[in-house]
PDB file of C-alpha atoms and ligand atoms in Angstrom:
ATOM      1  CA  MET C 124      16.352 -16.488   3.708  1.00  0.00           C
ATOM      2  CA  SER C 125      13.674 -18.776   2.269  1.00  0.00           C
ATOM      3  CA  SER C 126      13.458 -18.865  -1.494  1.00  0.00           C
ATOM      4  CA  LEU C 127       9.684 -19.213  -1.244  1.00  0.00           C
ATOM      5  CA  ALA C 128       7.161 -16.423  -1.785  1.00  0.00           C
ATOM      6  CA  ILE C 129       3.502 -16.188  -2.764  1.00  0.00           C
ATOM      7  CA  GLY C 130       2.443 -14.725  -6.106  1.00  0.00           C
ATOM      8  CA  ILE C 131      -1.116 -13.444  -6.631  1.00  0.00           C
ATOM      9  CA  ASP C 132      -2.241 -12.277 -10.063  1.00  0.00           C
ATOM     10  CA  ILE C 133      -5.449 -10.227 -10.146  1.00  0.00           C
ATOM     11  CA  GLY C 134      -7.142 -10.056 -13.535  1.00  0.00           C
ATOM     12  CA  GLY C 135     -10.463  -8.885 -14.930  1.00  0.00           C
ATOM     13  CA  THR C 136     -11.922 -12.418 -14.969  1.00  0.00           C
ATOM     14  CA  GLY C 137      -9.852 -14.477 -12.538  1.00  0.00           C
ATOM     15  CA  ILE C 138      -7.574 -14.164  -9.510  1.00  0.00           C
ATOM     16  CA  LYS C 139      -4.774 -16.724  -9.502  1.00  0.00           C
ATOM     17  CA  GLY C 140      -2.181 -17.570  -6.912  1.00  0.00           C
ATOM     18  CA  ALA C 141       0.460 -20.094  -5.912  1.00  0.00           C
ATOM     19  CA  LEU C 142       3.531 -20.692  -3.792  1.00  0.00           C
ATOM     20  CA  VAL C 143       6.660 -19.982  -5.796  1.00  0.00           C
ATOM     21  CA  ASP C 144      10.270 -21.026  -5.461  1.00  0.00           C
ATOM     22  CA  VAL C 145      11.794 -17.761  -6.594  1.00  0.00           C
ATOM     23  CA  ASP C 146      15.325 -19.124  -7.077  1.00  0.00           C
ATOM     24  CA  ALA C 147      14.084 -21.901  -9.338  1.00  0.00           C
ATOM     25  CA  GLY C 148      11.393 -19.743 -10.995  1.00  0.00           C
ATOM     26  CA  GLU C 149       8.815 -22.470 -10.436  1.00  0.00           C
ATOM     27  CA  LEU C 150       5.413 -22.931  -8.871  1.00  0.00           C
ATOM     28  CA  VAL C 151       5.718 -25.307  -5.916  1.00  0.00           C
ATOM     29  CA  SER C 152       2.013 -25.625  -5.144  1.00  0.00           C
ATOM     30  CA  ASP C 153      -1.070 -26.111  -7.266  1.00  0.00           C
ATOM     31  CA  ARG C 154      -2.256 -22.949  -8.931  1.00  0.00           C
ATOM     32  CA  VAL C 155      -5.471 -21.785  -7.266  1.00  0.00           C
ATOM     33  CA  LYS C 156      -7.886 -19.749  -9.379  1.00  0.00           C
ATOM     34  CA  LEU C 157     -10.997 -17.952  -8.124  1.00  0.00           C
ATOM     35  CA  PRO C 158     -13.338 -15.876 -10.295  1.00  0.00           C
ATOM     36  CA  THR C 159     -12.926 -12.092  -9.991  1.00  0.00           C
ATOM     37  CA  PRO C 160     -16.067 -10.898  -8.181  1.00  0.00           C
ATOM     38  CA  LYS C 161     -18.540  -9.139 -10.496  1.00  0.00           C
ATOM     39  CA  GLY C 162     -18.080  -5.377 -10.488  1.00  0.00           C
ATOM     40  CA  GLY C 163     -14.478  -5.727  -9.241  1.00  0.00           C
ATOM     41  CA  THR C 164     -14.943  -3.543  -6.147  1.00  0.00           C
ATOM     42  CA  PRO C 165     -12.046  -3.139  -3.698  1.00  0.00           C
ATOM     43  CA  SER C 166     -13.736  -4.890  -0.754  1.00  0.00           C
ATOM     44  CA  ASP C 167     -14.793  -7.917  -2.840  1.00  0.00           C
ATOM     45  CA  ILE C 168     -11.398  -8.306  -4.501  1.00  0.00           C
ATOM     46  CA  VAL C 169      -9.501  -7.967  -1.208  1.00  0.00           C
ATOM     47  CA  GLU C 170     -11.773 -10.609   0.351  1.00  0.00           C
ATOM     48  CA  THR C 171     -11.137 -12.997  -2.549  1.00  0.00           C
ATOM     49  CA  VAL C 172      -7.365 -12.501  -2.269  1.00  0.00           C
ATOM     50  CA  VAL C 173      -7.477 -13.300   1.472  1.00  0.00           C
ATOM     51  CA  GLU C 174      -9.484 -16.446   0.704  1.00  0.00           C
ATOM     52  CA  LEU C 175      -6.959 -17.455  -1.932  1.00  0.00           C
ATOM     53  CA  VAL C 176      -3.942 -16.924   0.350  1.00  0.00           C
ATOM     54  CA  ASP C 177      -5.670 -18.931   3.113  1.00  0.00           C
ATOM     55  CA  SER C 178      -6.312 -21.761   0.685  1.00  0.00           C
ATOM     56  CA  LEU C 179      -2.553 -22.075   0.080  1.00  0.00           C
ATOM     57  CA  GLY C 180      -2.305 -23.458   3.615  1.00  0.00           C
ATOM     58  CA  GLU C 181       0.095 -23.328   6.519  1.00  0.00           C
ATOM     59  CA  GLU C 182       3.195 -23.339   4.355  1.00  0.00           C
ATOM     60  CA  GLY C 183       2.284 -19.903   3.037  1.00  0.00           C
ATOM     61  CA  ALA C 184       1.488 -18.416   6.431  1.00  0.00           C
ATOM     62  CA  ASP C 185       4.683 -16.372   6.929  1.00  0.00           C
ATOM     63  CA  LEU C 186       5.748 -15.867   3.358  1.00  0.00           C
ATOM     64  CA  ARG C 187       6.196 -12.586   1.602  1.00  0.00           C
ATOM     65  CA  ILE C 188       3.412 -11.881  -0.919  1.00  0.00           C
ATOM     66  CA  GLY C 189       3.523 -10.191  -4.324  1.00  0.00           C
ATOM     67  CA  VAL C 190       0.209  -8.990  -5.759  1.00  0.00           C
ATOM     68  CA  THR C 191      -0.408  -7.793  -9.327  1.00  0.00           C
ATOM     69  CA  PHE C 192      -3.212  -5.487 -10.383  1.00  0.00           C
ATOM     70  CA  PRO C 193      -4.484  -4.401 -13.833  1.00  0.00           C
ATOM     71  CA  ALA C 194      -3.914  -0.656 -13.297  1.00  0.00           C
ATOM     72  CA  VAL C 195      -1.220   1.975 -12.889  1.00  0.00           C
ATOM     73  CA  VAL C 196       0.348   1.379  -9.459  1.00  0.00           C
ATOM     74  CA  LEU C 197       2.138   4.365  -8.008  1.00  0.00           C
ATOM     75  CA  HIS C 198       3.657   4.127  -4.525  1.00  0.00           C
ATOM     76  CA  GLY C 199       1.074   1.555  -3.523  1.00  0.00           C
ATOM     77  CA  ARG C 200      -1.887   3.481  -4.939  1.00  0.00           C
ATOM     78  CA  THR C 201      -4.002   2.366  -7.871  1.00  0.00           C
ATOM     79  CA  MET C 202      -4.204   5.357 -10.213  1.00  0.00           C
ATOM     80  CA  SER C 203      -6.410   3.955 -12.978  1.00  0.00           C
ATOM     81  CA  ALA C 204      -9.119   1.334 -13.483  1.00  0.00           C
ATOM     82  CA  ALA C 205      -9.600   0.303 -17.097  1.00  0.00           C
ATOM     83  CA  ASN C 206     -11.324  -3.055 -16.525  1.00  0.00           C
ATOM     84  CA  VAL C 207     -12.210  -2.961 -12.815  1.00  0.00           C
ATOM     85  CA  SER C 208     -14.436  -0.776 -10.605  1.00  0.00           C
ATOM     86  CA  LYS C 209     -13.677   2.974 -10.733  1.00  0.00           C
ATOM     87  CA  GLU C 210     -13.543   2.855  -6.916  1.00  0.00           C
ATOM     88  CA  TRP C 211      -9.912   1.781  -7.294  1.00  0.00           C
ATOM     89  CA  ILE C 212      -8.810   5.117  -8.732  1.00  0.00           C
ATOM     90  CA  GLY C 213      -6.645   6.945  -6.191  1.00  0.00           C
ATOM     91  CA  LEU C 214      -7.072   4.203  -3.573  1.00  0.00           C
ATOM     92  CA  GLU C 215      -4.276   3.241  -1.113  1.00  0.00           C
ATOM     93  CA  ALA C 216      -4.654  -0.297  -2.402  1.00  0.00           C
ATOM     94  CA  GLU C 217      -1.377  -1.729  -1.145  1.00  0.00           C
ATOM     95  CA  ALA C 218      -2.207  -0.657   2.434  1.00  0.00           C
ATOM     96  CA  LEU C 219      -5.681  -2.159   2.066  1.00  0.00           C
ATOM     97  CA  PHE C 220      -4.265  -5.571   1.064  1.00  0.00           C
ATOM     98  CA  GLU C 221      -1.605  -5.386   3.787  1.00  0.00           C
ATOM     99  CA  LYS C 222      -4.205  -4.727   6.461  1.00  0.00           C
ATOM    100  CA  ALA C 223      -6.414  -7.593   5.303  1.00  0.00           C
ATOM    101  CA  LEU C 224      -3.506 -10.045   4.901  1.00  0.00           C
ATOM    102  CA  GLY C 225      -1.686  -8.978   8.075  1.00  0.00           C
ATOM    103  CA  ARG C 226       1.726  -8.661   6.432  1.00  0.00           C
ATOM    104  CA  PRO C 227       3.659  -6.511   3.959  1.00  0.00           C
ATOM    105  CA  ILE C 228       3.085  -7.139   0.270  1.00  0.00           C
ATOM    106  CA  HIS C 229       4.730  -6.017  -2.957  1.00  0.00           C
ATOM    107  CA  PHE C 230       2.085  -4.446  -5.178  1.00  0.00           C
ATOM    108  CA  VAL C 231       2.708  -4.089  -8.913  1.00  0.00           C
ATOM    109  CA  ASN C 232       1.004  -3.616 -12.292  1.00  0.00           C
ATOM    110  CA  ASP C 233       0.084  -7.014 -13.819  1.00  0.00           C
ATOM    111  CA  ALA C 234       1.977  -6.585 -17.105  1.00  0.00           C
ATOM    112  CA  ASP C 235       5.040  -5.265 -15.281  1.00  0.00           C
ATOM    113  CA  ALA C 236       5.073  -8.416 -13.149  1.00  0.00           C
ATOM    114  CA  ALA C 237       4.734 -10.606 -16.268  1.00  0.00           C
ATOM    115  CA  GLY C 238       7.558  -8.691 -17.971  1.00  0.00           C
ATOM    116  CA  TYR C 239       9.789  -9.082 -14.940  1.00  0.00           C
ATOM    117  CA  ALA C 240       9.091 -12.826 -14.936  1.00  0.00           C
ATOM    118  CA  GLU C 241       9.939 -13.178 -18.639  1.00  0.00           C
ATOM    119  CA  VAL C 242      13.250 -11.364 -18.044  1.00  0.00           C
ATOM    120  CA  SER C 243      14.051 -13.437 -14.967  1.00  0.00           C
ATOM    121  CA  TYR C 244      12.951 -16.860 -16.181  1.00  0.00           C
ATOM    122  CA  GLY C 245      11.476 -16.748 -19.682  1.00  0.00           C
ATOM    123  CA  ALA C 246      11.699 -15.400 -23.219  1.00  0.00           C
ATOM    124  CA  ALA C 247      13.736 -12.285 -22.352  1.00  0.00           C
ATOM    125  CA  GLN C 248      16.324 -13.984 -20.166  1.00  0.00           C
ATOM    126  CA  GLY C 249      19.782 -12.605 -20.946  1.00  0.00           C
ATOM    127  CA  LYS C 250      18.444 -10.258 -23.673  1.00  0.00           C
ATOM    128  CA  ASP C 251      20.231  -6.951 -23.942  1.00  0.00           C
ATOM    129  CA  GLY C 252      18.687  -3.680 -25.099  1.00  0.00           C
ATOM    130  CA  LEU C 253      15.006  -2.782 -24.922  1.00  0.00           C
ATOM    131  CA  VAL C 254      12.425  -5.530 -24.505  1.00  0.00           C
ATOM    132  CA  ILE C 255       8.716  -4.715 -24.696  1.00  0.00           C
ATOM    133  CA  LEU C 256       6.277  -7.288 -23.392  1.00  0.00           C
ATOM    134  CA  THR C 257       2.617  -6.867 -24.233  1.00  0.00           C
ATOM    135  CA  THR C 258      -0.187  -8.969 -22.803  1.00  0.00           C
ATOM    136  CA  LEU C 259      -3.226  -9.442 -25.018  1.00  0.00           C
ATOM    137  CA  GLY C 260      -6.184 -10.144 -22.739  1.00  0.00           C
ATOM    138  CA  THR C 261      -9.162  -8.177 -21.448  1.00  0.00           C
ATOM    139  CA  GLY C 262      -7.007  -5.117 -22.107  1.00  0.00           C
ATOM    140  CA  ILE C 263      -3.489  -4.702 -23.452  1.00  0.00           C
ATOM    141  CA  GLY C 264      -0.824  -4.539 -20.771  1.00  0.00           C
ATOM    142  CA  SER C 265       2.780  -3.560 -21.362  1.00  0.00           C
ATOM    143  CA  ALA C 266       6.158  -3.817 -19.678  1.00  0.00           C
ATOM    144  CA  LEU C 267       9.268  -1.919 -20.794  1.00  0.00           C
ATOM    145  CA  ILE C 268      12.502  -3.545 -19.766  1.00  0.00           C
ATOM    146  CA  TYR C 269      15.792  -1.906 -20.636  1.00  0.00           C
ATOM    147  CA  ARG C 270      18.924  -3.963 -19.967  1.00  0.00           C
ATOM    148  CA  GLY C 271      17.064  -6.020 -17.394  1.00  0.00           C
ATOM    149  CA  VAL C 272      15.630  -3.011 -15.533  1.00  0.00           C
ATOM    150  CA  LEU C 273      11.862  -2.583 -15.484  1.00  0.00           C
ATOM    151  CA  VAL C 274      10.503   0.891 -16.275  1.00  0.00           C
ATOM    152  CA  PRO C 275       7.102   0.634 -14.558  1.00  0.00           C
ATOM    153  CA  ASN C 276       3.613   1.705 -15.632  1.00  0.00           C
ATOM    154  CA  SER C 277       4.194   2.123 -19.370  1.00  0.00           C
ATOM    155  CA  GLU C 278       0.475   1.607 -20.241  1.00  0.00           C
ATOM    156  CA  LEU C 279       1.052   1.117 -23.971  1.00  0.00           C
ATOM    157  CA  GLY C 280      -2.380  -0.480 -24.287  1.00  0.00           C
ATOM    158  CA  HIS C 281      -3.831   3.002 -24.117  1.00  0.00           C
ATOM    159  CA  LEU C 282      -1.827   4.484 -26.990  1.00  0.00           C
ATOM    160  CA  GLN C 283      -4.048   6.229 -29.491  1.00  0.00           C
ATOM    161  CA  VAL C 284      -3.933   4.318 -32.766  1.00  0.00           C
ATOM    162  CA  ASP C 285      -6.133   5.545 -35.635  1.00  0.00           C
ATOM    163  CA  GLY C 286      -7.830   7.863 -33.146  1.00  0.00           C
ATOM    164  CA  ARG C 287      -8.857   5.030 -30.801  1.00  0.00           C
ATOM    165  CA  ASP C 288      -7.610   3.632 -27.526  1.00  0.00           C
ATOM    166  CA  ALA C 289      -5.489   0.733 -28.819  1.00  0.00           C
ATOM    167  CA  GLU C 290      -6.795  -1.946 -26.464  1.00  0.00           C
ATOM    168  CA  THR C 291     -10.401  -1.376 -27.545  1.00  0.00           C
ATOM    169  CA  ARG C 292      -9.366  -2.543 -31.044  1.00  0.00           C
ATOM    170  CA  ALA C 293      -6.491  -4.952 -30.604  1.00  0.00           C
ATOM    171  CA  SER C 294      -6.881  -6.771 -27.259  1.00  0.00           C
ATOM    172  CA  PHE C 295      -7.959 -10.394 -27.200  1.00  0.00           C
ATOM    173  CA  ALA C 296     -11.300  -9.216 -25.744  1.00  0.00           C
ATOM    174  CA  ALA C 297     -11.761  -7.001 -28.841  1.00  0.00           C
ATOM    175  CA  LYS C 298     -11.165 -10.067 -31.033  1.00  0.00           C
ATOM    176  CA  GLU C 299     -13.779 -11.996 -29.067  1.00  0.00           C
ATOM    177  CA  ARG C 300     -16.289  -9.129 -29.002  1.00  0.00           C
ATOM    178  CA  GLY C 301     -16.059  -8.660 -32.760  1.00  0.00           C
ATOM    179  CA  ARG C 302     -15.853 -12.426 -33.462  1.00  0.00           C
ATOM    180  CA  LEU C 303     -12.774 -11.639 -35.547  1.00  0.00           C
ATOM    181  CA  THR C 304     -10.783 -14.325 -37.297  1.00  0.00           C
ATOM    182  CA  PHE C 305      -7.081 -14.460 -36.467  1.00  0.00           C
ATOM    183  CA  LYS C 306      -6.409 -12.974 -39.906  1.00  0.00           C
ATOM    184  CA  THR C 307      -8.638  -9.928 -39.340  1.00  0.00           C
ATOM    185  CA  TRP C 308      -7.381  -9.464 -35.794  1.00  0.00           C
ATOM    186  CA  ALA C 309      -3.775  -9.658 -37.053  1.00  0.00           C
ATOM    187  CA  LYS C 310      -4.423  -6.585 -39.236  1.00  0.00           C
ATOM    188  CA  ARG C 311      -5.267  -4.627 -36.095  1.00  0.00           C
ATOM    189  CA  LEU C 312      -2.237  -6.080 -34.311  1.00  0.00           C
ATOM    190  CA  GLN C 313      -0.091  -5.002 -37.257  1.00  0.00           C
ATOM    191  CA  ARG C 314      -1.272  -1.372 -36.859  1.00  0.00           C
ATOM    192  CA  TYR C 315      -0.652  -1.561 -33.134  1.00  0.00           C
ATOM    193  CA  TYR C 316       2.803  -3.138 -33.138  1.00  0.00           C
ATOM    194  CA  SER C 317       4.030  -0.961 -36.050  1.00  0.00           C
ATOM    195  CA  HIS C 318       3.058   2.082 -34.020  1.00  0.00           C
ATOM    196  CA  VAL C 319       4.842   0.869 -30.884  1.00  0.00           C
ATOM    197  CA  GLU C 320       7.853  -0.081 -33.015  1.00  0.00           C
ATOM    198  CA  MET C 321       7.975   3.394 -34.557  1.00  0.00           C
ATOM    199  CA  LEU C 322       7.875   5.030 -31.115  1.00  0.00           C
ATOM    200  CA  PHE C 323      10.361   2.822 -29.261  1.00  0.00           C
ATOM    201  CA  SER C 324      12.515   0.831 -31.724  1.00  0.00           C
ATOM    202  CA  PRO C 325      12.724  -2.108 -29.317  1.00  0.00           C
ATOM    203  CA  ASP C 326      15.109  -5.033 -29.709  1.00  0.00           C
ATOM    204  CA  LEU C 327      12.444  -7.606 -28.928  1.00  0.00           C
ATOM    205  CA  PHE C 328       8.665  -7.860 -28.569  1.00  0.00           C
ATOM    206  CA  ILE C 329       7.227 -10.576 -26.323  1.00  0.00           C
ATOM    207  CA  VAL C 330       3.540 -11.397 -26.600  1.00  0.00           C
ATOM    208  CA  GLY C 331       1.797 -12.760 -23.501  1.00  0.00           C
ATOM    209  CA  GLY C 332      -1.767 -13.369 -22.362  1.00  0.00           C
ATOM    210  CA  GLY C 333      -3.752 -16.602 -22.684  1.00  0.00           C
ATOM    211  CA  VAL C 334      -4.042 -16.242 -26.474  1.00  0.00           C
ATOM    212  CA  SER C 335      -0.248 -16.446 -26.823  1.00  0.00           C
ATOM    213  CA  LYS C 336      -0.611 -20.226 -26.765  1.00  0.00           C
ATOM    214  CA  HIS C 337      -2.131 -19.806 -30.246  1.00  0.00           C
ATOM    215  CA  HIS C 338       0.770 -17.644 -31.410  1.00  0.00           C
ATOM    216  CA  GLU C 339       1.236 -19.673 -34.582  1.00  0.00           C
ATOM    217  CA  GLU C 340      -2.148 -18.397 -35.771  1.00  0.00           C
ATOM    218  CA  PHE C 341      -1.227 -14.712 -35.692  1.00  0.00           C
ATOM    219  CA  LEU C 342       2.436 -13.896 -35.022  1.00  0.00           C
ATOM    220  CA  PRO C 343       3.614 -15.155 -38.469  1.00  0.00           C
ATOM    221  CA  LEU C 344       1.074 -12.774 -40.090  1.00  0.00           C
ATOM    222  CA  LEU C 345       2.845  -9.712 -38.650  1.00  0.00           C
ATOM    223  CA  ASP C 346       5.427  -7.832 -40.661  1.00  0.00           C
ATOM    224  CA  LEU C 347       7.782  -5.979 -38.309  1.00  0.00           C
ATOM    225  CA  ARG C 348      11.507  -5.352 -38.279  1.00  0.00           C
ATOM    226  CA  THR C 349      11.606  -6.227 -34.578  1.00  0.00           C
ATOM    227  CA  PRO C 350      11.634  -9.923 -33.651  1.00  0.00           C
ATOM    228  CA  ILE C 351       8.321 -10.868 -32.003  1.00  0.00           C
ATOM    229  CA  VAL C 352       8.060 -14.032 -29.890  1.00  0.00           C
ATOM    230  CA  PRO C 353       5.478 -15.620 -27.602  1.00  0.00           C
ATOM    231  CA  ALA C 354       5.895 -15.377 -23.841  1.00  0.00           C
ATOM    232  CA  GLU C 355       7.268 -18.575 -22.344  1.00  0.00           C
ATOM    233  CA  LEU C 356       5.608 -18.485 -18.953  1.00  0.00           C
ATOM    234  CA  ARG C 357       2.073 -18.057 -20.257  1.00  0.00           C
ATOM    235  CA  ASN C 358      -0.513 -17.992 -17.493  1.00  0.00           C
ATOM    236  CA  ASN C 359       2.035 -18.206 -14.718  1.00  0.00           C
ATOM    237  CA  ALA C 360       4.013 -15.087 -15.631  1.00  0.00           C
ATOM    238  CA  GLY C 361       2.064 -12.757 -13.312  1.00  0.00           C
ATOM    239  CA  ILE C 362       2.324 -15.133 -10.352  1.00  0.00           C
ATOM    240  CA  LEU C 363       6.052 -15.736 -10.878  1.00  0.00           C
ATOM    241  CA  GLY C 364       6.840 -12.047 -11.408  1.00  0.00           C
ATOM    242  CA  ALA C 365       4.861 -10.917  -8.366  1.00  0.00           C
ATOM    243  CA  ALA C 366       6.586 -13.475  -6.140  1.00  0.00           C
ATOM    244  CA  ALA C 367      10.031 -12.637  -7.538  1.00  0.00           C
ATOM    245  CA  LEU C 368       9.516  -8.908  -6.984  1.00  0.00           C
ATOM    246  CA  ALA C 369       8.248  -9.511  -3.433  1.00  0.00           C
ATOM    247  CA  ARG C 370      11.365 -11.494  -2.644  1.00  0.00           C
ATOM    248  CA  LEU C 371      13.627  -8.920  -4.301  1.00  0.00           C
ATOM    249  CA  GLU C 372      12.149  -6.196  -2.124  1.00  0.00           C
ATOM    250  CA  THR C 373      12.872  -8.272   0.995  1.00  0.00           C
ATOM    251  CA  VAL C 374      16.463  -8.940  -0.111  1.00  0.00           C
ATOM    252  CA  GLN C 375      17.010  -5.242  -0.796  1.00  0.00           C
ATOM    253  CA  ALA C 376      15.519  -4.280   2.578  1.00  0.00           C
ATOM    254  CA  VAL C 377      17.937  -6.653   4.308  1.00  0.00           C
ATOM    255  CA  GLU C 378      20.938  -5.418   2.350  1.00  0.00           C
ATOM    256  CA  ARG C 379      20.174  -1.709   2.761  1.00  0.00           C
ATOM    257  CA  PRO C 380      22.448  -0.218   5.495  1.00  0.00           C
TER     258      PRO C 380
HETATM  259  C1  LIG T 163      -4.623  -1.444 -17.859  1.00  0.00           C
HETATM  260  C2  LIG T 163      -3.215  -1.864 -17.533  1.00  0.00           C
HETATM  261  C3  LIG T 163      -3.125  -3.374 -17.484  1.00  0.00           C
HETATM  262  C4  LIG T 163      -3.704  -3.999 -18.738  1.00  0.00           C
HETATM  263  C5  LIG T 163      -3.721  -5.506 -18.707  1.00  0.00           C
HETATM  264  C6  LIG T 163      -5.082  -2.131 -19.124  1.00  0.00           C
HETATM  265  O1  LIG T 163      -6.388  -1.766 -19.414  1.00  0.00           O
HETATM  266  O2  LIG T 163      -4.690  -0.037 -18.040  1.00  0.00           O
HETATM  267  O3  LIG T 163      -2.782  -1.292 -16.333  1.00  0.00           O
HETATM  268  O4  LIG T 163      -1.780  -3.745 -17.344  1.00  0.00           O
HETATM  269  O5  LIG T 163      -5.026  -3.536 -18.968  1.00  0.00           O
HETATM  270  O6  LIG T 163      -4.477  -5.981 -17.641  1.00  0.00           O
END
């Protein structure tokens, strides 16, 4: 079986994709990025994903595809829509993508895909116990991984902290909206991560999202008993995780009696 798969990472501002060698945990094509259509409606996003897959060329024509989405994904349905059109709520989204792309896909929450990638190829490789990855972007995404097994749809960005939805205060978008310095933002992150730490007592926190490349500006300001490290795969985590999960599903389907 080919070790190649396609990973597509749908976000609030951009949709990224590439061909991935899943065994090596590496992108083997250029990363293509298209802007997320304004309003984020299902038909516009599906159309953009088809365009992106086509742009990967002939080599991607028969490959299995993994697609991430910034919402709760339950049995192929999108059950929430924090930063995309409300039309996604309750939609058979996986089937919609499969119809448009003409092949089966693996459909997964964006942070779960990133967490799976960090366990497979990045900062959580070989880590025992409970790892919590959070992505600080338009919202806050989370992935819970216990002894290498992903517990999907944890949605820790929507914990209530100080009576507010956590991501409205502590996401990277909240930092940008409020023009907060790293120091001021770190105070909000401190409240957030202390709360998550109190609830879950993880063995490791991993911090992803584009801003994690500036980790030196804010991670040292946090005082937690849990080690907290930047994600290693940065912007490629969603793509790598989606492709790896798509391939895993194929392998399991073949092995199942
Ligand atoms: C959504 C999550 C998503 C996260 C990051 C949150 O608003 O509820 O499902 O993982 O944003 O995109």
